[in-house]
mmCIF file with all atom_site columns, C-alpha atoms in Angstrom:
data_model
loop_
_atom_site.group_PDB
_atom_site.id
_atom_site.type_symbol
_atom_site.label_atom_id
_atom_site.label_alt_id
_atom_site.label_comp_id
_atom_site.label_asym_id
_atom_site.label_entity_id
_atom_site.label_seq_id
_atom_site.pdbx_PDB_ins_code
_atom_site.Cartn_x
_atom_site.Cartn_y
_atom_site.Cartn_z
_atom_site.occupancy
_atom_site.B_iso_or_equiv
_atom_site.pdbx_formal_charge
_atom_site.auth_seq_id
_atom_site.auth_comp_id
_atom_site.auth_asym_id
_atom_site.auth_atom_id
_atom_site.pdbx_PDB_model_num
ATOM 1   C CA . MET A 1 1   ? 0.094   -0.134 0.064  1.00 54.00 ? 1   MET A CA 1
ATOM 2   C CA . ARG A 1 2   ? 1.259   3.546  -1.012 1.00 67.00 ? 2   ARG A CA 1
ATOM 3   C CA . ARG A 1 3   ? 1.553   6.291  1.426  1.00 74.00 ? 3   ARG A CA 1
ATOM 4   C CA . LEU A 1 4   ? -0.421  9.380  0.828  1.00 77.00 ? 4   LEU A CA 1
ATOM 5   C CA . PHE A 1 5   ? 2.540   11.723 1.418  1.00 77.00 ? 5   PHE A CA 1
ATOM 6   C CA . GLU A 1 6   ? 6.226   10.776 1.379  1.00 85.00 ? 6   GLU A CA 1
ATOM 7   C CA . LYS A 1 7   ? 8.535   12.201 4.146  1.00 87.00 ? 7   LYS A CA 1
ATOM 8   C CA . LYS A 1 8   ? 10.058  14.861 1.791  1.00 89.00 ? 8   LYS A CA 1
ATOM 9   C CA . ASP A 1 9   ? 6.691   16.023 1.009  1.00 89.00 ? 9   ASP A CA 1
ATOM 10  C CA . VAL A 1 10  ? 5.676   16.355 4.611  1.00 90.00 ? 10  VAL A CA 1
ATOM 11  C CA . LEU A 1 11  ? 9.073   18.159 5.324  1.00 93.00 ? 11  LEU A CA 1
ATOM 12  C CA . SER A 1 12  ? 8.509   20.661 2.302  1.00 93.00 ? 12  SER A CA 1
ATOM 13  C CA . MET A 1 13  ? 4.998   21.428 3.507  1.00 93.00 ? 13  MET A CA 1
ATOM 14  C CA . LEU A 1 14  ? 6.243   22.030 7.109  1.00 94.00 ? 14  LEU A CA 1
ATOM 15  C CA . ILE A 1 15  ? 9.170   24.201 5.879  1.00 95.00 ? 15  ILE A CA 1
ATOM 16  C CA . LEU A 1 16  ? 6.756   26.317 3.721  1.00 95.00 ? 16  LEU A CA 1
ATOM 17  C CA . ALA A 1 17  ? 4.140   26.569 6.584  1.00 95.00 ? 17  ALA A CA 1
ATOM 18  C CA . VAL A 1 18  ? 6.763   27.816 8.952  1.00 94.00 ? 18  VAL A CA 1
ATOM 19  C CA . ALA A 1 19  ? 8.150   30.281 6.382  1.00 92.00 ? 19  ALA A CA 1
ATOM 20  C CA . PHE A 1 20  ? 4.726   31.813 5.608  1.00 90.00 ? 20  PHE A CA 1
ATOM 21  C CA . PHE A 1 21  ? 3.696   31.771 9.341  1.00 89.00 ? 21  PHE A CA 1
ATOM 22  C CA . SER A 1 22  ? 6.895   33.634 10.311 1.00 87.00 ? 22  SER A CA 1
ATOM 23  C CA . VAL A 1 23  ? 6.419   36.315 7.507  1.00 83.00 ? 23  VAL A CA 1
ATOM 24  C CA . ALA A 1 24  ? 2.642   36.840 8.626  1.00 81.00 ? 24  ALA A CA 1
ATOM 25  C CA . VAL A 1 25  ? 3.423   37.089 12.146 1.00 80.00 ? 25  VAL A CA 1
ATOM 26  C CA . TYR A 1 26  ? 6.505   39.585 11.569 1.00 77.00 ? 26  TYR A CA 1
ATOM 27  C CA . ASP A 1 27  ? 4.454   41.624 9.164  1.00 70.00 ? 27  ASP A CA 1
ATOM 28  C CA . LEU A 1 28  ? 1.018   42.085 10.695 1.00 70.00 ? 28  LEU A CA 1
ATOM 29  C CA . GLY A 1 29  ? 0.345   45.426 9.069  1.00 69.00 ? 29  GLY A CA 1
ATOM 30  C CA . TYR A 1 30  ? 0.213   48.967 10.646 1.00 69.00 ? 30  TYR A CA 1
ATOM 31  C CA . THR A 1 31  ? -0.148  48.485 14.472 1.00 69.00 ? 31  THR A CA 1
ATOM 32  C CA . ARG A 1 32  ? -0.849  52.023 15.431 1.00 72.00 ? 32  ARG A CA 1
ATOM 33  C CA . THR A 1 33  ? -4.023  53.694 16.066 1.00 69.00 ? 33  THR A CA 1
ATOM 34  C CA . PRO A 1 34  ? -4.566  56.888 13.955 1.00 70.00 ? 34  PRO A CA 1
ATOM 35  C CA . THR A 1 35  ? -4.528  60.002 16.384 1.00 70.00 ? 35  THR A CA 1
ATOM 36  C CA . SER A 1 36  ? -4.022  63.414 16.262 1.00 71.00 ? 36  SER A CA 1
ATOM 37  C CA . GLY A 1 37  ? -2.545  66.019 18.674 1.00 71.00 ? 37  GLY A CA 1
ATOM 38  C CA . TRP A 1 38  ? -5.974  67.857 19.447 1.00 70.00 ? 38  TRP A CA 1
ATOM 39  C CA . ASP A 1 39  ? -7.267  67.548 22.961 1.00 71.00 ? 39  ASP A CA 1
ATOM 40  C CA . SER A 1 40  ? -10.912 67.666 23.397 1.00 67.00 ? 40  SER A CA 1
ATOM 41  C CA . SER A 1 41  ? -10.548 68.486 27.149 1.00 65.00 ? 41  SER A CA 1
ATOM 42  C CA . LYS A 1 42  ? -9.914  72.217 26.354 1.00 69.00 ? 42  LYS A CA 1
ATOM 43  C CA . GLY A 1 43  ? -13.329 72.500 24.939 1.00 75.00 ? 43  GLY A CA 1
ATOM 44  C CA . GLY A 1 44  ? -14.236 73.517 21.350 1.00 85.00 ? 44  GLY A CA 1
ATOM 45  C CA . GLU A 1 45  ? -16.034 72.049 18.542 1.00 89.00 ? 45  GLU A CA 1
ATOM 46  C CA . ILE A 1 46  ? -15.470 70.016 15.285 1.00 90.00 ? 46  ILE A CA 1
ATOM 47  C CA . CYS A 1 47  ? -17.634 70.371 12.283 1.00 92.00 ? 47  CYS A CA 1
ATOM 48  C CA . PHE A 1 48  ? -17.591 67.674 9.495  1.00 92.00 ? 48  PHE A CA 1
ATOM 49  C CA . ASP A 1 49  ? -18.975 68.712 6.093  1.00 94.00 ? 49  ASP A CA 1
ATOM 50  C CA . LEU A 1 50  ? -20.133 65.638 4.240  1.00 93.00 ? 50  LEU A CA 1
ATOM 51  C CA . GLY A 1 51  ? -20.081 67.362 0.898  1.00 93.00 ? 51  GLY A CA 1
ATOM 52  C CA . SER A 1 52  ? -23.814 66.871 0.208  1.00 93.00 ? 52  SER A CA 1
ATOM 53  C CA . TYR A 1 53  ? -27.038 65.829 2.177  1.00 92.00 ? 53  TYR A CA 1
ATOM 54  C CA . GLN A 1 54  ? -26.878 62.212 3.184  1.00 92.00 ? 54  GLN A CA 1
ATOM 55  C CA . ARG A 1 55  ? -28.705 59.882 5.671  1.00 94.00 ? 55  ARG A CA 1
ATOM 56  C CA . VAL A 1 56  ? -26.432 59.406 8.617  1.00 94.00 ? 56  VAL A CA 1
ATOM 57  C CA . LYS A 1 57  ? -27.187 56.223 10.934 1.00 94.00 ? 57  LYS A CA 1
ATOM 58  C CA . ALA A 1 58  ? -24.407 56.489 13.313 1.00 94.00 ? 58  ALA A CA 1
ATOM 59  C CA . ILE A 1 59  ? -20.898 58.000 14.119 1.00 93.00 ? 59  ILE A CA 1
ATOM 60  C CA . TYR A 1 60  ? -18.027 55.955 15.606 1.00 92.00 ? 60  TYR A CA 1
ATOM 61  C CA . VAL A 1 61  ? -15.892 57.208 18.243 1.00 88.00 ? 61  VAL A CA 1
ATOM 62  C CA . LEU A 1 62  ? -12.424 55.799 19.206 1.00 84.00 ? 62  LEU A CA 1
ATOM 63  C CA . LEU A 1 63  ? -11.570 56.319 22.900 1.00 83.00 ? 63  LEU A CA 1
ATOM 64  C CA . ALA A 1 64  ? -7.934  56.118 22.946 1.00 76.00 ? 64  ALA A CA 1
ATOM 65  C CA . ASP A 1 65  ? -7.219  56.741 26.607 1.00 76.00 ? 65  ASP A CA 1
ATOM 66  C CA . ALA A 1 66  ? -8.973  56.426 29.870 1.00 75.00 ? 66  ALA A CA 1
ATOM 67  C CA . LYS A 1 67  ? -9.720  60.127 30.166 1.00 80.00 ? 67  LYS A CA 1
ATOM 68  C CA . PRO A 1 68  ? -13.431 60.944 29.931 1.00 84.00 ? 68  PRO A CA 1
ATOM 69  C CA . VAL A 1 69  ? -14.840 62.013 26.525 1.00 85.00 ? 69  VAL A CA 1
ATOM 70  C CA . ASN A 1 70  ? -17.985 64.245 26.738 1.00 88.00 ? 70  ASN A CA 1
ATOM 71  C CA . PHE A 1 71  ? -19.561 65.847 23.701 1.00 91.00 ? 71  PHE A CA 1
ATOM 72  C CA . ASP A 1 72  ? -23.001 66.870 22.249 1.00 94.00 ? 72  ASP A CA 1
ATOM 73  C CA . VAL A 1 73  ? -23.931 66.091 18.543 1.00 95.00 ? 73  VAL A CA 1
ATOM 74  C CA . PHE A 1 74  ? -25.633 68.610 16.383 1.00 95.00 ? 74  PHE A CA 1
ATOM 75  C CA . THR A 1 75  ? -26.591 68.134 12.665 1.00 94.00 ? 75  THR A CA 1
ATOM 76  C CA . ASN A 1 76  ? -27.726 70.745 10.372 1.00 90.00 ? 76  ASN A CA 1
ATOM 77  C CA . GLY A 1 77  ? -30.248 69.526 7.716  1.00 71.00 ? 77  GLY A CA 1
ATOM 78  C CA . SER A 1 78  ? -32.264 72.532 7.203  1.00 75.00 ? 78  SER A CA 1
ATOM 79  C CA . GLY A 1 79  ? -30.152 75.640 7.867  1.00 80.00 ? 79  GLY A CA 1
ATOM 80  C CA . SER A 1 80  ? -30.192 75.392 11.668 1.00 90.00 ? 80  SER A CA 1
ATOM 81  C CA . TRP A 1 81  ? -28.381 73.346 14.070 1.00 93.00 ? 81  TRP A CA 1
ATOM 82  C CA . VAL A 1 82  ? -30.461 70.370 15.660 1.00 92.00 ? 82  VAL A CA 1
ATOM 83  C CA . TYR A 1 83  ? -29.358 68.819 18.931 1.00 94.00 ? 83  TYR A CA 1
ATOM 84  C CA . ARG A 1 84  ? -29.171 64.997 18.462 1.00 94.00 ? 84  ARG A CA 1
ATOM 85  C CA . LYS A 1 85  ? -27.410 63.257 21.333 1.00 94.00 ? 85  LYS A CA 1
ATOM 86  C CA . SER A 1 86  ? -24.961 63.572 24.086 1.00 94.00 ? 86  SER A CA 1
ATOM 87  C CA . PHE A 1 87  ? -21.874 61.262 24.648 1.00 93.00 ? 87  PHE A CA 1
ATOM 88  C CA . HIS A 1 88  ? -20.319 60.604 27.935 1.00 91.00 ? 88  HIS A CA 1
ATOM 89  C CA . GLU A 1 89  ? -17.879 57.846 28.372 1.00 89.00 ? 89  GLU A CA 1
ATOM 90  C CA . SER A 1 90  ? -14.295 56.686 29.397 1.00 85.00 ? 90  SER A CA 1
ATOM 91  C CA . CYS A 1 91  ? -12.858 53.478 28.198 1.00 83.00 ? 91  CYS A CA 1
ATOM 92  C CA . TYR A 1 92  ? -9.643  52.382 27.053 1.00 81.00 ? 92  TYR A CA 1
ATOM 93  C CA . TYR A 1 93  ? -8.972  51.756 23.392 1.00 81.00 ? 93  TYR A CA 1
ATOM 94  C CA . LYS A 1 94  ? -12.577 50.959 22.660 1.00 86.00 ? 94  LYS A CA 1
ATOM 95  C CA . TRP A 1 95  ? -14.848 51.813 19.652 1.00 87.00 ? 95  TRP A CA 1
ATOM 96  C CA . ARG A 1 96  ? -18.286 53.360 20.570 1.00 90.00 ? 96  ARG A CA 1
ATOM 97  C CA . ARG A 1 97  ? -21.118 53.446 18.216 1.00 92.00 ? 97  ARG A CA 1
ATOM 98  C CA . LEU A 1 98  ? -23.332 56.572 18.753 1.00 93.00 ? 98  LEU A CA 1
ATOM 99  C CA . ASP A 1 99  ? -26.769 56.192 16.760 1.00 94.00 ? 99  ASP A CA 1
ATOM 100 C CA . LEU A 1 100 ? -28.202 59.138 15.148 1.00 91.00 ? 100 LEU A CA 1
ATOM 101 C CA . THR A 1 101 ? -31.374 57.280 13.881 1.00 85.00 ? 101 THR A CA 1
ATOM 102 C CA . GLY A 1 102 ? -31.047 58.162 10.270 1.00 81.00 ? 102 GLY A CA 1
ATOM 103 C CA . ALA A 1 103 ? -30.462 61.918 10.397 1.00 88.00 ? 103 ALA A CA 1
ATOM 104 C CA . TYR A 1 104 ? -30.553 63.498 6.933  1.00 91.00 ? 104 TYR A CA 1
ATOM 105 C CA . THR A 1 105 ? -27.816 66.201 7.115  1.00 93.00 ? 105 THR A CA 1
ATOM 106 C CA . ARG A 1 106 ? -24.780 67.632 5.249  1.00 93.00 ? 106 ARG A CA 1
ATOM 107 C CA . PHE A 1 107 ? -23.116 68.752 8.478  1.00 94.00 ? 107 PHE A CA 1
ATOM 108 C CA . ILE A 1 108 ? -22.340 67.005 11.739 1.00 95.00 ? 108 ILE A CA 1
ATOM 109 C CA . LYS A 1 109 ? -20.942 69.190 14.712 1.00 94.00 ? 109 LYS A CA 1
ATOM 110 C CA . LEU A 1 110 ? -19.444 67.786 17.819 1.00 93.00 ? 110 LEU A CA 1
ATOM 111 C CA . TYR A 1 111 ? -19.260 70.221 20.665 1.00 91.00 ? 111 TYR A CA 1
ATOM 112 C CA . PHE A 1 112 ? -17.079 69.461 23.640 1.00 87.00 ? 112 PHE A CA 1
#
């Protein structure tokens, strides 16, 4: 009876698997989180222009350190700013989803 794989075949597959695994583990891609030097604890606001009116279901917030993050969300769909929600949370490297219930807007403003 003939074996399915010869010893040299198994050894070749093992060497290739170790080589590919080593390359994959070494080069996992970009391992840093995108950040800016802006500090929201000093107050202020950020306004996003989406370029055209769009239905916005949610925004995602990356909490990069344990400092509390507090802001109010406003949208501008018909010429005046409309309060949508408040966000108050503090976590370490967590993504959070803030639902906007399908707001139709061109501008989103976060007021810290």
